[in-house]
XYZ file of C-alpha atoms in Angstrom:
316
model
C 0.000 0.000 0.000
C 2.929 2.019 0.985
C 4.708 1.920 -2.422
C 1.596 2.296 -4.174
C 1.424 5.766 -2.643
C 4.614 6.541 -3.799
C 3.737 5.340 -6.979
C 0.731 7.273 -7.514
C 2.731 10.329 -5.477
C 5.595 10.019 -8.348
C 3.612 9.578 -10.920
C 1.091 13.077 -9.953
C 4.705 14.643 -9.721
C 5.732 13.721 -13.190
C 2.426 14.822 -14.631
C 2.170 18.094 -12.706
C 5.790 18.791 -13.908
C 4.901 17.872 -17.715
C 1.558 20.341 -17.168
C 4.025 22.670 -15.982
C 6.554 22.559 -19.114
C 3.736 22.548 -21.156
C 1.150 25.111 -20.548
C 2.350 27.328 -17.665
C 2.256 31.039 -19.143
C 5.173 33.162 -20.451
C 5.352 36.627 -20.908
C 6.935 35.698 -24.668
C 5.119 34.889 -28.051
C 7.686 33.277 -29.846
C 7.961 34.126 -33.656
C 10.241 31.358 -36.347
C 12.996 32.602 -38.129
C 15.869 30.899 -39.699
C 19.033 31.892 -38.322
C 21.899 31.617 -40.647
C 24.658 29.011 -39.793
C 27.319 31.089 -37.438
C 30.347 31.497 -39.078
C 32.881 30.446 -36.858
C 35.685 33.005 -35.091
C 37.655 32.995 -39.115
C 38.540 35.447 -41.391
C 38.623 38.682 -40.397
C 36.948 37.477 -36.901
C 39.650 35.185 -36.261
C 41.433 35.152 -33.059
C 44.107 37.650 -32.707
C 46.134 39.435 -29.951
C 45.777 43.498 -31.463
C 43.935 44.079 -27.774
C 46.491 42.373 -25.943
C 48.133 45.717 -24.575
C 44.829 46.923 -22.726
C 45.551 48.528 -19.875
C 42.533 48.276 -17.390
C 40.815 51.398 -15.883
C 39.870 50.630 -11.869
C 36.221 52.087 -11.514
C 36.640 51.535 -7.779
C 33.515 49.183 -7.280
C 30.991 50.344 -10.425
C 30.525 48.006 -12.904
C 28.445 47.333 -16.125
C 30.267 50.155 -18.220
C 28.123 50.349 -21.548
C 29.174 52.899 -23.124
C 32.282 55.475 -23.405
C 33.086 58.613 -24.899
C 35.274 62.176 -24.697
C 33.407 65.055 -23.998
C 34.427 69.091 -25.104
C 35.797 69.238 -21.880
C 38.706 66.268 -22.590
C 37.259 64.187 -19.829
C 36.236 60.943 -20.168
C 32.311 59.737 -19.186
C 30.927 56.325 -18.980
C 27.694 55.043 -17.711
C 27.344 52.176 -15.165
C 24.998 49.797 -13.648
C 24.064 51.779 -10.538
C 22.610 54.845 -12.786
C 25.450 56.748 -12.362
C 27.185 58.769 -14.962
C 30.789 58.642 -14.030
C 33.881 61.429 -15.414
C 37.297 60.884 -15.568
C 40.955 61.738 -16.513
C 41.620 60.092 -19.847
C 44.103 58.032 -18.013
C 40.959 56.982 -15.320
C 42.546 59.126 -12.634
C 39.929 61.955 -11.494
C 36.620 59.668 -11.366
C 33.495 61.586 -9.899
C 29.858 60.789 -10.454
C 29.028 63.109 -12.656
C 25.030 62.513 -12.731
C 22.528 60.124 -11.956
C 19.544 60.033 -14.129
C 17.111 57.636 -11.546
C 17.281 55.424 -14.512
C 19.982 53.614 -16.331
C 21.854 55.443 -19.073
C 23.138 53.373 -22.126
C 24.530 54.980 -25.107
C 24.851 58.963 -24.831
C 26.389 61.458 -27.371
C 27.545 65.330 -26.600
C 25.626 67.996 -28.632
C 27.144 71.483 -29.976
C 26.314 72.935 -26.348
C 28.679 70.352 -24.902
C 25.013 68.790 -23.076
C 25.219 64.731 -22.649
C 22.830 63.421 -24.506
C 21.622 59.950 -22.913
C 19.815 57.194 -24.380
C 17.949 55.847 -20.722
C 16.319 52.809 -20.975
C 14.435 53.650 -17.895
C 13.779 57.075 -18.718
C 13.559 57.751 -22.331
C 15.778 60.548 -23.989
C 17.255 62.861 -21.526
C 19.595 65.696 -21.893
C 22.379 66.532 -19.190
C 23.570 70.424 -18.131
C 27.287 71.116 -17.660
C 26.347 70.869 -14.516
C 24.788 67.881 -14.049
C 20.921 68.913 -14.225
C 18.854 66.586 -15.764
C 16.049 67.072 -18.428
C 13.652 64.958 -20.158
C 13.858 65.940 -23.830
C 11.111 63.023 -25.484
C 9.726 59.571 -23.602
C 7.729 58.599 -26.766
C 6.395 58.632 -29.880
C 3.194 59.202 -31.328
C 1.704 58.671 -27.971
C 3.228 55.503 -27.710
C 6.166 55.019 -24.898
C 9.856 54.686 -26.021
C 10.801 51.730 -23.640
C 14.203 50.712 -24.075
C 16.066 53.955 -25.522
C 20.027 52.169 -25.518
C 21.791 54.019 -28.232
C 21.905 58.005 -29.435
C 23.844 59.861 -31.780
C 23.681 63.860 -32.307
C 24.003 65.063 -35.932
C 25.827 68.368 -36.966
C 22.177 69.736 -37.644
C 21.103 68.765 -33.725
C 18.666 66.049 -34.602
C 18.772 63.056 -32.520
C 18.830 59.121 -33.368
C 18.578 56.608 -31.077
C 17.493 52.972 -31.153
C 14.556 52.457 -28.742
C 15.186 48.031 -28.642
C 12.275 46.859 -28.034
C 8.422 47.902 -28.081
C 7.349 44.900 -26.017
C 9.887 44.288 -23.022
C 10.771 47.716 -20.843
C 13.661 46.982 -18.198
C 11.430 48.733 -15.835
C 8.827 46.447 -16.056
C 10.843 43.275 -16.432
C 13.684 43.070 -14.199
C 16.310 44.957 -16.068
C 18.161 45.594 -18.755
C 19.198 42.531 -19.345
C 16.286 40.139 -18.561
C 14.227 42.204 -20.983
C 17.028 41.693 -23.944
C 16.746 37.903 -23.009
C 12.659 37.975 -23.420
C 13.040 40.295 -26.891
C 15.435 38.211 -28.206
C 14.010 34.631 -27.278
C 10.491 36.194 -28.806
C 11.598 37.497 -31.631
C 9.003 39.494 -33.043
C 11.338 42.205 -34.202
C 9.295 45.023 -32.242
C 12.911 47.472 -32.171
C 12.933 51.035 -33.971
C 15.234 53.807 -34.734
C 13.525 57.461 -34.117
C 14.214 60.689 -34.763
C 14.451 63.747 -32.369
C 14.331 66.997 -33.631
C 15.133 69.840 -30.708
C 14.460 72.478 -32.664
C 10.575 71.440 -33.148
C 10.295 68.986 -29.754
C 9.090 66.341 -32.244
C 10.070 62.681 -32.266
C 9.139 60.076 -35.351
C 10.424 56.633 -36.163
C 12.804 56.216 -38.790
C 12.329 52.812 -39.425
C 10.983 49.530 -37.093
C 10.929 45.507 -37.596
C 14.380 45.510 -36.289
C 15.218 42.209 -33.795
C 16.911 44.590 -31.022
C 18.249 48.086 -32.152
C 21.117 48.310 -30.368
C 23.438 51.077 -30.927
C 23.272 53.531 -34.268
C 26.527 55.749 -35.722
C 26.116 58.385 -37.922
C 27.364 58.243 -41.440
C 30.659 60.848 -42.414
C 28.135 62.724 -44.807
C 25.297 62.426 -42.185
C 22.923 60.813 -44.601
C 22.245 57.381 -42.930
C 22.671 55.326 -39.796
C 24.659 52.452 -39.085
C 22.268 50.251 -36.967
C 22.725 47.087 -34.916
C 20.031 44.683 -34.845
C 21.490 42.299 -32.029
C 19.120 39.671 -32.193
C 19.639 38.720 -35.579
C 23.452 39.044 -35.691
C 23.948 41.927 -38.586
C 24.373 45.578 -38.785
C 21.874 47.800 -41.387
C 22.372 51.023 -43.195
C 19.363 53.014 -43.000
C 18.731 56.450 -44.520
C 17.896 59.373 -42.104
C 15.139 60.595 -44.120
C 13.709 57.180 -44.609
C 9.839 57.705 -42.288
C 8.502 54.465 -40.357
C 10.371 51.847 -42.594
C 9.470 48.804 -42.004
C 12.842 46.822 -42.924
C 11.286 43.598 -41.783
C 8.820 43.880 -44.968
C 10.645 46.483 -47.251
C 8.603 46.702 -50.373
C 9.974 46.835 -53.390
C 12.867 49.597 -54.565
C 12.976 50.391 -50.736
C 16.682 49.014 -50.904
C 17.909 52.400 -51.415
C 16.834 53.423 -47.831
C 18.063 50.767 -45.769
C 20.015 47.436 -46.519
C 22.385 45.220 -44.657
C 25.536 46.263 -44.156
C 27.410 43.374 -42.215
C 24.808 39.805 -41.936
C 25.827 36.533 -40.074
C 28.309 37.694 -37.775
C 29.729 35.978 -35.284
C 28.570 37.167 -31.957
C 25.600 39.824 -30.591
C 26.576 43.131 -32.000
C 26.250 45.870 -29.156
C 26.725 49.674 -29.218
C 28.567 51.197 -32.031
C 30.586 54.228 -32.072
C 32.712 56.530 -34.313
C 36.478 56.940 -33.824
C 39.259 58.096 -35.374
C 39.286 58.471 -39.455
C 35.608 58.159 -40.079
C 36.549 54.165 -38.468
C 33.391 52.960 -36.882
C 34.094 50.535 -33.734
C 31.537 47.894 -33.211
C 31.159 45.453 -29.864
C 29.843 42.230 -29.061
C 28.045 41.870 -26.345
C 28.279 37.594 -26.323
C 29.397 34.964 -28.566
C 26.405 33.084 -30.204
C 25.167 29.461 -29.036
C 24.291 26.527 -31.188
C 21.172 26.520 -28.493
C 19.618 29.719 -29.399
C 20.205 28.906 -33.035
C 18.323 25.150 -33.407
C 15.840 27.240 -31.907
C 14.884 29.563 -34.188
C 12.418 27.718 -36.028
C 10.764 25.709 -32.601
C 8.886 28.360 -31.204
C 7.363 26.016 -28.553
C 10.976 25.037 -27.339
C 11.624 28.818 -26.661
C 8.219 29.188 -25.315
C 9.448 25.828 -23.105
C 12.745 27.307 -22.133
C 11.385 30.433 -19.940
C 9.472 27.322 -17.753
C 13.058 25.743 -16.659
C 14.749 27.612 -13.667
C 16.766 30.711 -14.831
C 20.384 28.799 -14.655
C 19.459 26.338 -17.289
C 18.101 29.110 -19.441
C 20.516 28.920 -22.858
C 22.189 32.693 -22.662
C-alpha cells in the first residue's frame, strides 16, 4: 500500500511537472525565423592578440560600463549599472559621479552645447547640463512610450537618433536591462525602432521599425544614414535618415535604397557602435552566439518551453 502511494505520489509529480513545461504562461510569443549558420571566429573574426596591450581602468567598485566617450571638456564619461554617470581623466585618474539620471543610461552622445545626450532605458531621452541637471527631452512617440532607448547619436544639424530596442519588453517592467534583452530576443518578433528627435521642433518620429533589437546607431561621415545594430539577428543595417517608419522587416519593393544590410551573419551579438578616429566605426559584441539559441529559431514552442526551466538552465 505504501509503495503504491509513492507510486501514484511520483507519478502526480511527473504529470504536474509535464503540465508545468507545457502550458504554464510566459510573458513571450515566440515568432520562427531561420538563423543563418554562425560562421565560426575565421577570417577577419579570427582570433588575434591586437587588444592584448589593454591597460585596465579601476572604476573603484561600479561596474556594467556600456558605453564610453570624450566630452568638449577632454574628460572621459561612462555610464554604469548603478545609474550613475561617471567622469574621468583620460588616463581613469579623477573619477566623480558626474550625474545620476534615476534610470539607467546606455549609449549617450555630446551635442554642440557640450550637453550629454543619454539614451535611458528607464527614462527615455534625456539631456544633461554642464552641470549635471537633468532634463527629459522626449519619452515617446506618437503617444506611444519609447521603452528601451540604448543608443543616441547627435548630428551636426542637432537632430537626434537613437534605437529604442524593443516595443514589447521595458527593463522597468521586467527586471532589467538585461532580462528584458533575453525575453526580446528569445520572442523574436522584431518590435525594435530607430527614431528621430528633432530639438528644434520637440518632435520625435520613427525612422524605421521591424528591427530584432536596435542596439546602438553611428552616424554616417556625410550624415545621410545610420549604421544600426540589430542584435538579435546578428547583422548591422544602413538606414537612410530621411527614410519615415520603414518597415525593414517587410521592405517593399525599390525600398533598398533606404536601408540594406551592411554586415549579416556575424559571429557574436553586435552591441553599441561608435565613431572613432578616421571616419573608423568601432563595433562590440556583447556575447558569442550558441548553437542553443540557433536550433531554436524555427521551434517556437521550445523557446516558449525554455522560460518554464529555472533561470540557470536558461541557454544565454
Amino acid at each position: 500500500m505504501r509503495w503504491g502511494r509513492l507510486g501514484w505520489g511520483l507519478g502526480g509529480a511527473v504529470l504536474a511537472g509535464a503540465a508545468y513545461l507545457a502550458w504554464w504562461p510566459v510573458p513571450i510569443e515566440p515568432v520562427a525565423w531561420s538563423a543563418p549558420t554562425a560562421p565560426g571566429y575565421q577570417g577577419v573574426h579570427a582570433p588575434n592578440q591586437r587588444l592584448a596591450g589593454l591597460r585596465m581602468i579601476d572604476l573603484k567598485g561600479e561596474i556594467g560600463p556600456e558605453h564610453i566617450a570624450l566630452g568638449r571638456d577632454g574628460k572621459l564619461y561612462t555610464t554604469v549599472a548603478s545609474g550613475n554617470i561617471l567622469r574621468m581623466n583620460p588616463d581613469g585618474s579623477g573619477q566623480e559621479v558626474f550625474a545620476n539620471t534615476g534610470g539607467r543610461v546606455l549609449g549617450f552622445d555630446f551635442d554642440a552645447a557640450g550637453h550629454l545626450v543619454a539614451a535611458d532605458a528607464v527614462k527615455g531621452l534625456l539631456s544633461i547640463a554642464p552641470d549635471g541637471k537633468v532634463r527629459l527631452l522626449t519619452n515617446q512617440v506618437g503617444g506611444d512610450p519609447i521603452r528601451y532607448a540604448d543608443g543616441v547619436v547627435v548630428a551636426k544639424s542637432g537632430r537626434m537618433y537613437l534605437s529604442d530596442a524593443s516595443t514589447r519588453f521595458a527593463p522597468k517592467d521586467w527586471g532589467g536591462t538585461f532580462e528584458a534583452s533575453v525575453l526580446d530576443i528569445l520572442e523574436q518578433a522584431s518590435t525594435g525602432r530607430v527614431l528621430e528627435y528633432d530639438p528644434a521642433t520637440r518632435a520625435t518620429r520613427v525612422v524605421a521599425r521591424g528591427i530584432s533589437f536596435a542596439n546602438g546607431v553611428a552616424l554616417s561621415q556625410d550624415e545621410k544614414s545610420l549604421f544600426v545594430n540589430e542584435t538579435g539577428k546578428y547583422r548591422v543595417w544602413k538606414i537612410a535618415v530621411d527614410a519615415n517608419d520603414l518597415d525593414i522587416g517587410q521592405l517593399p519593393a525599390g525600398a533598398q535604397a533606404q536601408a540594406r544590410v551592411l554586415l549579416d551573419n556575424l559571429p557574436g551579438y553586435p552591441d553599441n557602435l561608435m565613431r572613432g578616429l578616421d571616419g573608423r566605426i568601432w563595433l562590440g559584441f556583447a556575447k558569442p552566439r550558441g548553437a542553443a539559441i540557433d536550433n531554436m529559431a524555427g521551434k517556437p514552442w521550445l523557446r516558449r518551453l525554455t522560460l518554464r526551466l529555472p533561470r540557470v538552465l536558461w541557454p544565454i
